[in-house]
Every structure is written in structure tokens, then in C-alpha cells.
PDB file of C-alpha atoms in Angstrom:
ATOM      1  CA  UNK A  19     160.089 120.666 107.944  1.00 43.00           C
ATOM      2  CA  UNK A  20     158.496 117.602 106.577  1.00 48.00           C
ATOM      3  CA  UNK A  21     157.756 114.369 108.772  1.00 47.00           C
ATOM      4  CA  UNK A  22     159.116 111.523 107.474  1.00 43.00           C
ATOM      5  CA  UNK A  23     155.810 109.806 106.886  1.00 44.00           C
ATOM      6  CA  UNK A  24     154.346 112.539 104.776  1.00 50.00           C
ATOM      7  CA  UNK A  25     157.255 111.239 102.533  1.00 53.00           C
ATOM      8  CA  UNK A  26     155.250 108.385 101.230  1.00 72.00           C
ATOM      9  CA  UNK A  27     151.953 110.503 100.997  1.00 91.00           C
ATOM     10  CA  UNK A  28     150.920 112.778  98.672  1.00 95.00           C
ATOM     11  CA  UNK A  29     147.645 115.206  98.202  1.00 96.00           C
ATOM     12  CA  UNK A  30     146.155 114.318  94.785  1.00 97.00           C
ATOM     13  CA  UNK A  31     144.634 118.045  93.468  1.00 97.00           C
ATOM     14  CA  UNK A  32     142.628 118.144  90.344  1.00 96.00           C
ATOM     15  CA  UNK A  33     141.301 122.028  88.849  1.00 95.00           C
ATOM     16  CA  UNK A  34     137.645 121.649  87.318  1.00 92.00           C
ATOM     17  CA  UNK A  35     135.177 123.900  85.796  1.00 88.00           C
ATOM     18  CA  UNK A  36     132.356 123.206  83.509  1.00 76.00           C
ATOM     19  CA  UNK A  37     131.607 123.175  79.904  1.00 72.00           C
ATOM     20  CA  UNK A  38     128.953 122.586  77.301  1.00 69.00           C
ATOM     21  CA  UNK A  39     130.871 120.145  75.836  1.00 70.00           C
ATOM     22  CA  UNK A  40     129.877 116.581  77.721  1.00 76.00           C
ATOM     23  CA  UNK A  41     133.013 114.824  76.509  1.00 78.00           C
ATOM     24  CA  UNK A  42     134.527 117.528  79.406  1.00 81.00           C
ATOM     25  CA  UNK A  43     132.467 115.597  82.230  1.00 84.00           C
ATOM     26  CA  UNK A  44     132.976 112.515  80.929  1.00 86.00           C
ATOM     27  CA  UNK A  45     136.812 112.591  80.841  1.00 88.00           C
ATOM     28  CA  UNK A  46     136.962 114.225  84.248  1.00 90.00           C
ATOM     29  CA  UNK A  47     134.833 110.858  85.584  1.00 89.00           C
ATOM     30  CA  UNK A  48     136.650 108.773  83.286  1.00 92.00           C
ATOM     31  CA  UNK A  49     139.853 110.149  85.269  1.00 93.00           C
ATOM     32  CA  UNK A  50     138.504 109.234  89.284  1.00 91.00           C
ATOM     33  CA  UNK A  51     138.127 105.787  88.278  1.00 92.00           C
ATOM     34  CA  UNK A  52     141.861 105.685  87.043  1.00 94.00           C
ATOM     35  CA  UNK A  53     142.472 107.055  90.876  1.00 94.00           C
ATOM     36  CA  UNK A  54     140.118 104.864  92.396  1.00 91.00           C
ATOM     37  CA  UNK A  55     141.946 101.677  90.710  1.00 94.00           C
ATOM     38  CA  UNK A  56     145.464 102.761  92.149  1.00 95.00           C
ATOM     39  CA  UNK A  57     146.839 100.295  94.608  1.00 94.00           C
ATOM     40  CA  UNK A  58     148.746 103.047  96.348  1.00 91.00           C
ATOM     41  CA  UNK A  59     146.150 104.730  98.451  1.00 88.00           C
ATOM     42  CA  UNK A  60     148.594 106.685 100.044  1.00 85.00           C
ATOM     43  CA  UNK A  61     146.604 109.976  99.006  1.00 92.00           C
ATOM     44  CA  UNK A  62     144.583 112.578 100.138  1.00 92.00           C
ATOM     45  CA  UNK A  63     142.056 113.685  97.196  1.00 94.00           C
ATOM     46  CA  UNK A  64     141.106 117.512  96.570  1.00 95.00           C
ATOM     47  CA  UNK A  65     138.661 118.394  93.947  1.00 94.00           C
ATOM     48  CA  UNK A  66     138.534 122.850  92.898  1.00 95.00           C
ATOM     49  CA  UNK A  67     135.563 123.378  91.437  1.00 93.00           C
ATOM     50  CA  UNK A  68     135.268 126.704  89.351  1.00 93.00           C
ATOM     51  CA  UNK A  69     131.554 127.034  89.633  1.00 90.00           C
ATOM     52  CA  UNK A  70     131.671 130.086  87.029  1.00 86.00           C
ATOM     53  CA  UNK A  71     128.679 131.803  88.080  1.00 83.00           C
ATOM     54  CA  UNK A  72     126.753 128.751  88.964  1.00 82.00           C
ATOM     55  CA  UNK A  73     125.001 128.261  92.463  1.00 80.00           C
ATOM     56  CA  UNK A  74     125.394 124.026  92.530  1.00 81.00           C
ATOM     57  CA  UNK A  75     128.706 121.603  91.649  1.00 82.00           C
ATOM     58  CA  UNK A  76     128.653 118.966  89.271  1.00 76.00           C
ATOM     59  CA  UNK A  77     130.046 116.728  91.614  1.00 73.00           C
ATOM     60  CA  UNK A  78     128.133 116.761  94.936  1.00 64.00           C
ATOM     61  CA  UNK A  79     127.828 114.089  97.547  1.00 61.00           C
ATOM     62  CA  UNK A  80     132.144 113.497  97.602  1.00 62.00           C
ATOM     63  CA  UNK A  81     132.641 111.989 100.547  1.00 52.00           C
ATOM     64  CA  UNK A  82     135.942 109.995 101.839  1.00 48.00           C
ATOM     65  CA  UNK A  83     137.001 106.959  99.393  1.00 51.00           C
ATOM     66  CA  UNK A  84     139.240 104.407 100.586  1.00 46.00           C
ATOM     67  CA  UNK A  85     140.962 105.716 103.476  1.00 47.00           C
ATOM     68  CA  UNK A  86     141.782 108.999 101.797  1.00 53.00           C
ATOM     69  CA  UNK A  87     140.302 112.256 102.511  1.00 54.00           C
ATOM     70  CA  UNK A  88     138.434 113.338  99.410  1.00 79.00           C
ATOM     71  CA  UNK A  89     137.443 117.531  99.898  1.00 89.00           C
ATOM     72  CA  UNK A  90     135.486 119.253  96.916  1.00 90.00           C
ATOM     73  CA  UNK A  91     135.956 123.044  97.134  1.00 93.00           C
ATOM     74  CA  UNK A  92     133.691 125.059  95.025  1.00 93.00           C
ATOM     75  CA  UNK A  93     134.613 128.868  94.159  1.00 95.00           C
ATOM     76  CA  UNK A  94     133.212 131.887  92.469  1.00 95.00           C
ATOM     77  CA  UNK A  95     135.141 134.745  91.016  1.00 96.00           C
ATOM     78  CA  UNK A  96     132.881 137.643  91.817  1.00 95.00           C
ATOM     79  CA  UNK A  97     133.943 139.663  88.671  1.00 95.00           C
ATOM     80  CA  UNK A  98     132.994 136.389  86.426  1.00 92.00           C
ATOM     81  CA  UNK A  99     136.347 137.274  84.719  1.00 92.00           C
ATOM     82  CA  UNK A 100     137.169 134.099  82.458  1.00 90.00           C
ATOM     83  CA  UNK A 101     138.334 130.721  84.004  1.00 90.00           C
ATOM     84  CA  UNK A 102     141.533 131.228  86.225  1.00 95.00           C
ATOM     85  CA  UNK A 103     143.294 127.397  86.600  1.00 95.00           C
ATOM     86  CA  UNK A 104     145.983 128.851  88.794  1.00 97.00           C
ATOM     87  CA  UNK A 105     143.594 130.302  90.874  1.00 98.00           C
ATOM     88  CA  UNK A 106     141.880 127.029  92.017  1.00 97.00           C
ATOM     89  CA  UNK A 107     145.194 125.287  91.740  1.00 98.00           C
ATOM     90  CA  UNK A 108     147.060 127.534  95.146  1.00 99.00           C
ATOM     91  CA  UNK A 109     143.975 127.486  96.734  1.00 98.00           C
ATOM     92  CA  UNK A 110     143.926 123.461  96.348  1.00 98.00           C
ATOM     93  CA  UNK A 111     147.604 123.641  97.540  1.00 98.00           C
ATOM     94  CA  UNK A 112     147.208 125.866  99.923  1.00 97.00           C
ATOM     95  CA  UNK A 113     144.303 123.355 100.938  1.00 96.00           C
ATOM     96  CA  UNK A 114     146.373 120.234 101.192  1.00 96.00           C
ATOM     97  CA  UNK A 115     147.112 118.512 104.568  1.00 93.00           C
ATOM     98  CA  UNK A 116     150.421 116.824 102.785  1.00 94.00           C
ATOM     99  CA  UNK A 117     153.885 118.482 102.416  1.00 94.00           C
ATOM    100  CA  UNK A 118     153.979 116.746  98.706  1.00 96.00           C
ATOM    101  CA  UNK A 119     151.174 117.745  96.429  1.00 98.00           C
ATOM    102  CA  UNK A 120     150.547 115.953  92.605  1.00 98.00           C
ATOM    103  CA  UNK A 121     148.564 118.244  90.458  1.00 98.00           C
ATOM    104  CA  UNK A 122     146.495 116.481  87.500  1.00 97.00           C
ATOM    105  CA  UNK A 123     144.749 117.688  84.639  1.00 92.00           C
ATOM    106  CA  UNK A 124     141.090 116.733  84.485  1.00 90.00           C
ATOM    107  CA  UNK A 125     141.469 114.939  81.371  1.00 88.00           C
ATOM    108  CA  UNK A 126     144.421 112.440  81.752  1.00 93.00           C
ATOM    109  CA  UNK A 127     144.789 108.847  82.352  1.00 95.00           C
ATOM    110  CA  UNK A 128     147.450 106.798  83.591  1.00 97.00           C
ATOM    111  CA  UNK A 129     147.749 103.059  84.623  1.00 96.00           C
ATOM    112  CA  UNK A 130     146.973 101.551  87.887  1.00 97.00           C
ATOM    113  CA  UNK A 131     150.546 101.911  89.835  1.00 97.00           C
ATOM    114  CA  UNK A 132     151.383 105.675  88.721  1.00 97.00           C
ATOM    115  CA  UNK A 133     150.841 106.771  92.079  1.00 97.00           C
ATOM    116  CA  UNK A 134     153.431 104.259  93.285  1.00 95.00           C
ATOM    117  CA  UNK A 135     155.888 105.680  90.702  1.00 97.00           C
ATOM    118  CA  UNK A 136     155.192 109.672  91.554  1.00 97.00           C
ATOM    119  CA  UNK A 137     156.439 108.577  94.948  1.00 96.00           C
ATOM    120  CA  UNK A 138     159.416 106.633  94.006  1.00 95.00           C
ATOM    121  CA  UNK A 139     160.759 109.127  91.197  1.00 96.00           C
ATOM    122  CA  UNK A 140     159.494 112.406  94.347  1.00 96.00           C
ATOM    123  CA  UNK A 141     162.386 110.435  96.783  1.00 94.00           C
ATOM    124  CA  UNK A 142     164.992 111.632  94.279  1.00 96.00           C
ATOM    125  CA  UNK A 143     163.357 114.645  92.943  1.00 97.00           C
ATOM    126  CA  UNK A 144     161.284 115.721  95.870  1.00 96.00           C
ATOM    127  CA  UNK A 145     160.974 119.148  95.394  1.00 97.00           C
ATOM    128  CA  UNK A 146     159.201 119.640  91.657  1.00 96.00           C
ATOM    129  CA  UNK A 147     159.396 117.028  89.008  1.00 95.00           C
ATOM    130  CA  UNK A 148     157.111 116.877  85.532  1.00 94.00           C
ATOM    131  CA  UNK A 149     154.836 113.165  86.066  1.00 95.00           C
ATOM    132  CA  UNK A 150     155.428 112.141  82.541  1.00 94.00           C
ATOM    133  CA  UNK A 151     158.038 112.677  79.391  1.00 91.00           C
ATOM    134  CA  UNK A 152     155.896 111.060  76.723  1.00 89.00           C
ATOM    135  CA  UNK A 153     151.971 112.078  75.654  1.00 85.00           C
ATOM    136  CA  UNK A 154     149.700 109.982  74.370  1.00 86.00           C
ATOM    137  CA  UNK A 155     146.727 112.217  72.425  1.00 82.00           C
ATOM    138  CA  UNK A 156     143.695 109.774  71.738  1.00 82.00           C
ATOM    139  CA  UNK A 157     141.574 110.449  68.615  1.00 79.00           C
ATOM    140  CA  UNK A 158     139.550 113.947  68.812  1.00 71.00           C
ATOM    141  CA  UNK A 159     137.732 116.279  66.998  1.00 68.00           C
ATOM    142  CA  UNK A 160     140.563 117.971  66.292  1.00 66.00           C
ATOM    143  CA  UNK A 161     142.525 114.522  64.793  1.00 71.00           C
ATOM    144  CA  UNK A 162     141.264 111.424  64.235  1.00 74.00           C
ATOM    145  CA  UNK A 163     144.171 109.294  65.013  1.00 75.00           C
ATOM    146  CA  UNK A 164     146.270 108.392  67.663  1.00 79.00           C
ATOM    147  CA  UNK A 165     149.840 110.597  68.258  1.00 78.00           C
ATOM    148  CA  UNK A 166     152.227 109.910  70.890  1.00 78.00           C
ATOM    149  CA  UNK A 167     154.813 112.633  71.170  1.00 78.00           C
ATOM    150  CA  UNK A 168     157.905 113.678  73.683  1.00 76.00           C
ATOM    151  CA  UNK A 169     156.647 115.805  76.367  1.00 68.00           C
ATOM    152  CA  UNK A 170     158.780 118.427  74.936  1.00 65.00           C
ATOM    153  CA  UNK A 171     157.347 118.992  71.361  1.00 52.00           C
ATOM    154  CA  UNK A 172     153.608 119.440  72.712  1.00 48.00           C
ATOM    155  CA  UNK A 173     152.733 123.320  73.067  1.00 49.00           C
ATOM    156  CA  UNK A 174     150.254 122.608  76.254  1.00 51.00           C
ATOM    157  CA  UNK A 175     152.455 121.395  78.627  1.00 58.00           C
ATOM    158  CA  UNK A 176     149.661 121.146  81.921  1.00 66.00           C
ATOM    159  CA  UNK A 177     149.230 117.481  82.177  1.00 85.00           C
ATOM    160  CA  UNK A 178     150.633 116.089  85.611  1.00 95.00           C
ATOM    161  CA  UNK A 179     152.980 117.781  88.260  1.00 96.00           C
ATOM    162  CA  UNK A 180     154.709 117.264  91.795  1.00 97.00           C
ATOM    163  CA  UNK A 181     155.918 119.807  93.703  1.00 98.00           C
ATOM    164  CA  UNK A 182     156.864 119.930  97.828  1.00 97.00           C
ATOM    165  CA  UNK A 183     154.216 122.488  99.349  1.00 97.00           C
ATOM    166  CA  UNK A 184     157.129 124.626 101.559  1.00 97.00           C
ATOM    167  CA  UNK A 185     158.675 124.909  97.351  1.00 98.00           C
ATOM    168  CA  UNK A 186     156.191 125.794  95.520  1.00 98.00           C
ATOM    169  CA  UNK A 187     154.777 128.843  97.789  1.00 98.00           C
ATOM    170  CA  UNK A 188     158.237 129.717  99.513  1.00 98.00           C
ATOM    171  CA  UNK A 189     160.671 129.425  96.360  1.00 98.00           C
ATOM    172  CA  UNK A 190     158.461 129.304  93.451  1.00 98.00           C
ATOM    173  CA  UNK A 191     155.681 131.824  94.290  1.00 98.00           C
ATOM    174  CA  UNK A 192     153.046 129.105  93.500  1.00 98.00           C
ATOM    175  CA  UNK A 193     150.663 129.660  90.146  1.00 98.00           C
ATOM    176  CA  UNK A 194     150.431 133.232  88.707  1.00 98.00           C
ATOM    177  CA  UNK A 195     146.738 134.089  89.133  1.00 98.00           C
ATOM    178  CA  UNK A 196     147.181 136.475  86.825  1.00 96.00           C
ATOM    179  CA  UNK A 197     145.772 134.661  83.686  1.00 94.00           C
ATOM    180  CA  UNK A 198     142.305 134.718  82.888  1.00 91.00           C
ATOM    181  CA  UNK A 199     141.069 132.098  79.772  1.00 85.00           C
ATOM    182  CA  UNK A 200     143.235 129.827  77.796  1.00 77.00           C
ATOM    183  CA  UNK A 201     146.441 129.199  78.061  1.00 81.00           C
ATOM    184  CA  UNK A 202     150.325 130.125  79.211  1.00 87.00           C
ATOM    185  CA  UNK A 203     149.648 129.814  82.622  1.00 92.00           C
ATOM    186  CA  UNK A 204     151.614 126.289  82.893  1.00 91.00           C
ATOM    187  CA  UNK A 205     154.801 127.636  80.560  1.00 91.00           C
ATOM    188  CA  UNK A 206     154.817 130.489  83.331  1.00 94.00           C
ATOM    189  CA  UNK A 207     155.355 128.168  86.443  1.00 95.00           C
ATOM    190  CA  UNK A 208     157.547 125.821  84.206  1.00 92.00           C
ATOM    191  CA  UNK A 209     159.887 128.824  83.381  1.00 93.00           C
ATOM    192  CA  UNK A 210     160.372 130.156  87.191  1.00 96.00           C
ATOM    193  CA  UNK A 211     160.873 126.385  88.090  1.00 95.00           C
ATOM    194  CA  UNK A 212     163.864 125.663  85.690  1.00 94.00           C
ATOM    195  CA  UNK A 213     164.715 129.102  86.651  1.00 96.00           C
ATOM    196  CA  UNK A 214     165.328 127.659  89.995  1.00 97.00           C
ATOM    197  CA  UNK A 215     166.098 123.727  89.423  1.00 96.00           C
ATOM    198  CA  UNK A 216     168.450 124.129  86.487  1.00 95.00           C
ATOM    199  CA  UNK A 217     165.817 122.751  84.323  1.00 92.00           C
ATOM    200  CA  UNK A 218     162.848 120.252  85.244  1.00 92.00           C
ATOM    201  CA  UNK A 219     163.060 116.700  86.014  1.00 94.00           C
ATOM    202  CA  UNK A 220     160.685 114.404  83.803  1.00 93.00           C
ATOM    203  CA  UNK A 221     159.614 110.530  85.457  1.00 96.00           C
ATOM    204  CA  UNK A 222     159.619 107.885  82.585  1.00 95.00           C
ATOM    205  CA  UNK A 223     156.417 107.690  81.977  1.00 96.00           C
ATOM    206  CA  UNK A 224     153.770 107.747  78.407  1.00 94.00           C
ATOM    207  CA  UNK A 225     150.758 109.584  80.005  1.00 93.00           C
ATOM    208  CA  UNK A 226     147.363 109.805  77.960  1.00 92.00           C
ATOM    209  CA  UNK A 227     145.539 112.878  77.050  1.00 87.00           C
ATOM    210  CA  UNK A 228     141.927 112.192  76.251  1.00 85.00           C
ATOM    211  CA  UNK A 229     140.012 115.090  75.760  1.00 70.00           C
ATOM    212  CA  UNK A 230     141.643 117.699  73.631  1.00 64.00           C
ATOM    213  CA  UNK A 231     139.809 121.383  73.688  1.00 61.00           C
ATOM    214  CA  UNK A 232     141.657 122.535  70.250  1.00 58.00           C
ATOM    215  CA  UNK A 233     138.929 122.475  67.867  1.00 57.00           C
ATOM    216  CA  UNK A 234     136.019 124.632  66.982  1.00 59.00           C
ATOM    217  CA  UNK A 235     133.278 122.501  67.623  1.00 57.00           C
ATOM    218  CA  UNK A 236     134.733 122.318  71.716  1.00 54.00           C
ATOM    219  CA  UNK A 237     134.397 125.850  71.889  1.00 55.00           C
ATOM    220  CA  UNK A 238     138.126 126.193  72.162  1.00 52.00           C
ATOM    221  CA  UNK A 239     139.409 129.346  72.900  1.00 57.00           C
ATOM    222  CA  UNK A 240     142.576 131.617  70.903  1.00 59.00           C
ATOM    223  CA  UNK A 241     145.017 132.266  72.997  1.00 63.00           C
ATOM    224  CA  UNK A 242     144.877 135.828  74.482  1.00 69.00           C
ATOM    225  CA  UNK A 243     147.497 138.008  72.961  1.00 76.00           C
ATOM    226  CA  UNK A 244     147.969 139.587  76.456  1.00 81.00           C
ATOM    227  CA  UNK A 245     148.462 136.114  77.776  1.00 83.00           C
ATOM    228  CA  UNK A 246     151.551 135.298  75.680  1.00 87.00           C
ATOM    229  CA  UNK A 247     152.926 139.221  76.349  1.00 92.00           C
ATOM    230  CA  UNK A 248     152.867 138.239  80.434  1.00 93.00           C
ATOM    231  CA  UNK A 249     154.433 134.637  79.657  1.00 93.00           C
ATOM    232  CA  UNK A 250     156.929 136.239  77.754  1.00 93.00           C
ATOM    233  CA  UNK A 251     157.685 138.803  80.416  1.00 96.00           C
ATOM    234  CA  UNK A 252     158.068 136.066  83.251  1.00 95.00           C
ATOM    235  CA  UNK A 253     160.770 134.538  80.666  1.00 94.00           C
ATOM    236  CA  UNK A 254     162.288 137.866  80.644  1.00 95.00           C
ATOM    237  CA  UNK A 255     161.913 138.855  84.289  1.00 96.00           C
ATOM    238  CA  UNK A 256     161.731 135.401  86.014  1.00 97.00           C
ATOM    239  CA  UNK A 257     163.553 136.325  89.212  1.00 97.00           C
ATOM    240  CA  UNK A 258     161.141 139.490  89.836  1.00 97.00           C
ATOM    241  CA  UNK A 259     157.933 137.734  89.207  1.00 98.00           C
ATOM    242  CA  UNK A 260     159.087 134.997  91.529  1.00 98.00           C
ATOM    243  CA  UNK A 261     159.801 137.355  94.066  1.00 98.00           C
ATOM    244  CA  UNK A 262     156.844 139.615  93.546  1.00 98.00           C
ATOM    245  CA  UNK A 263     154.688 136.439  93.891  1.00 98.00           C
ATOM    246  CA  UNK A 264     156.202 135.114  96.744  1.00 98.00           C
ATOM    247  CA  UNK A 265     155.230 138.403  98.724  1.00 96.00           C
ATOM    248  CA  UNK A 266     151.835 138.362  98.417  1.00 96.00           C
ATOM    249  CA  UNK A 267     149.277 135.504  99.960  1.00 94.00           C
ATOM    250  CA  UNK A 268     148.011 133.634  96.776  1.00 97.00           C
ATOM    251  CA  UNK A 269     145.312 130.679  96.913  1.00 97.00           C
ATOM    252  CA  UNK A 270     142.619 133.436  98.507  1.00 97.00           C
ATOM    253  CA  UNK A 271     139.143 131.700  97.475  1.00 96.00           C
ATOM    254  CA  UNK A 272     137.748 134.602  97.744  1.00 96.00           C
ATOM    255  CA  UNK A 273     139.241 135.883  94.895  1.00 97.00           C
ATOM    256  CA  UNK A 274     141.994 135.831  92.224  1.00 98.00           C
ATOM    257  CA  UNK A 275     145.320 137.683  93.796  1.00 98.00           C
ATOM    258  CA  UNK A 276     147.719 139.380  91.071  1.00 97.00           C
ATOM    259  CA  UNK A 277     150.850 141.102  91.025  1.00 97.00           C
ATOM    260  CA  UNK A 278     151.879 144.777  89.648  1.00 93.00           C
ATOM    261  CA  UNK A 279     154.341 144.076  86.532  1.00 88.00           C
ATOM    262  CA  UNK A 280     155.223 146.391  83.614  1.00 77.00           C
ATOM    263  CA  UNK A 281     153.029 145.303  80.726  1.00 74.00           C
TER     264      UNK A 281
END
């Protein structure tokens, strides 16, 4: 059960790895100072590092900011099997000290009283709720102008996310670790959630996208053929991969946890 004061609280998770691409680093730093400016500081901060190999973070020396607890967890697949988001995303849930946790992309931005809005829009959709309907993609290399679309006609649909903790592990299954690289691994949790909510609330709100890793000179990656086979068969199967999920423990930092399914 959730005490009432966690109600107005949230932990604030954010997935990382490195790049070679600076613009990466520079849109992840660009996106603490957006946190940093929020007047609600009702929020505990959790960093999950994918070190990918790599001995030392690119953000040491966290420390607590503001009155909120600020934790950096660094992790290591020992295979070195490409980058795993929902990996490091259960283990940052799994991590969290609040019953509501807000998930963010490491290359958003969003105005100074978002937080105050996640927690107004989570008192009427408090179990799972998508933190924007409208995206704002700044000029890349991929595009040199501006585009603001519905949340709905963009392909990557990560961005920003709520979800109650007790939901997300005990209804939802949490993050399939099962993807490795680029890709799908959002569009499987959103399918298993409107599975379950009758579709997926969306606050009112235009968030910003400002690093976009589509084009060739970021080093973008195709999507995996075998990643769109195992979306496809949570679409298909969405009430067995839930359950399969939600039997086995998920968030282990020792290493990516995946389920048996026929593919």
C-alpha cells in the first residue's frame, strides 16, 4: 500500500550509457539543469549508468542536490551484449525509495513546473500515464529544421513515463530485458500497458527532443530484425509475456534476466 505522502513524491530515473558522439553528453547535462530548475523538489533522483565495458562513470562525484536523494548506479553486462535500456531501467525501479517512479529519456527537455504537472495529471492517472502528447524534435543531423508532431505519429515512442512501482512489477512485468541494441523495447511495455489500462493516458504537454540518434554520422543503429519479431510477438501474446515476466525477479544488476518465448 502506498502512504499518502509518497503521493506527492516521485523518484526521477534516467537510463545512460555512453557514446562517441559528444552531442550524447551534452544533452544528458543539458537535461539535469532542466531538473535542477524545477520548483517542485518533491523528487528523489536516480542516475543507471551502462558503463559498457568501461571501469569509471562519466558522471562521478553525484552527491544529494536540493533535498533530494540523487544515487548513480553504474552496471556492467558481463557478456558485453549490446546496450540493454530496460535492463538499467527495473533495476532503477527496483532501486527507487518512492511508490511513484517518472522515467526520462536522457535527451529531453521540459519547462520548469513539469514536475508539478506529472504529479497533478499521476492523482487521476496514478498507476501509468505517457508525460507528454506532443514532441518537439529540434534541428539535427538528421533534419535541419524544427518538427513538432502528436505523440502518436513518432515511431520512437521512449521519451517520458509514470508508472506506480507495486504496477509496473506486479501487473505489468516491468521492462522486457530481453532486447539488446536499438529499439522496440518501449512499443513492448506500451503494448502490455494498454493491454491492461484500456489504452494509455497522455498529460497535455509539448515535450522537446534534442538529440536525435537517426543519422549516420551518430552512429545510429538499424533496427534488429529479431527485435521487431519479439515486439511483434508481445502484440500477439501480450497476456503470456506479462505473465511470464511477472514470474521471474527482473532489475538483477548483475545481469540482464529474460524470459523463454517461442521465437
Amino acid at each position: 500500500n502506498q502512504n499518502i505522502g509518497d503521493k506527492m513524491k516521485m523518484t526521477v530515473i534516467i537510463p545512460y550509457t555512453a557514446t562517441n558522439d559528444s552531442l550524447r553528453l551534452e544533452a544528458f547535462n543539458n537535461l539535469i539543469k532542466c531538473i535542477e530548475a524545477q520548483k517542485s523538489k518533491e523528487y528523489e533522483l536516480i542516475i543507471v549508468e551502462d558503463l559498457r565495458g568501461k571501469s569509471q562513470s562519466n558522471f562521478p562525484g553525484f552527491s544529494k542536490k536540493q533535498g533530494s536523494i540523487s544515487k548513480l548506479i553504474t552496471v556492467n553486462d558481463p557478456q558485453r551484449r549490446p546496450f540493454n535500456k530496460s535492463w538499467i531501467i527495473n533495476i532503477g525501479v527496483k532501486a527507487a525509495i518512492y511508490h511513484n517512479v517518472f522515467v526520462i529519456d536522457a535527451d529531453v527537455l521540459f519547462g520548469n513546473t513539469y514536475f508539478e504537472r506529472i504529479l497533478d495529471f499521476a492523482q487521476i492517472h496514478p498507476m501509468f500515464f505517457h508525460g507528454y502528447n506532443w514532441i518537439v524534435l529540434l534541428p539535427g543531423r538528421d533534419n535541419p529544421i524544427t518538427r513538432v508532431s502528436p505523440h502518436q505519429y513518432i515511431s520512437s515512442t521512449g521519451g517520458t513515463w509514470f508508472a506506480n512501482k507495486n504496477f509496473y512489477f506486479n501487473q505489468l512485468g516491468g521492462m522486457n530485458e530481453n532486447y539488446f541494441g536499438y529499439g522496440c523495447e518501449d512499443g513492448d511495455m506500451w503494448s502490455r500497458a494498454s493491454y491492461l489500462l484500456n489504452g494509455i493516458p497522455e498529460m497535455n504537454y509539448p515535450l522537446t527532443h534534442q538529440y536525435h540518434h537517426w543519422h549516420e554520422a551518430n552512429g545510429a543503429n538499424p533496427l534488429n530484425p529479431d527485435r521487431a519479431k519479439l515486439l511483434n510477438y508481445t502484440k500477439n501474446h501480450t497476456k503470456e509475456v506479462i505473465e511470464k515476466l511477472k514470474q521471474i525477479k527482473l532489475g538483477n544488476s548483475n545481469f540482464p534476466t529474460l524470459i523463454n518465448i517461442g521465437i
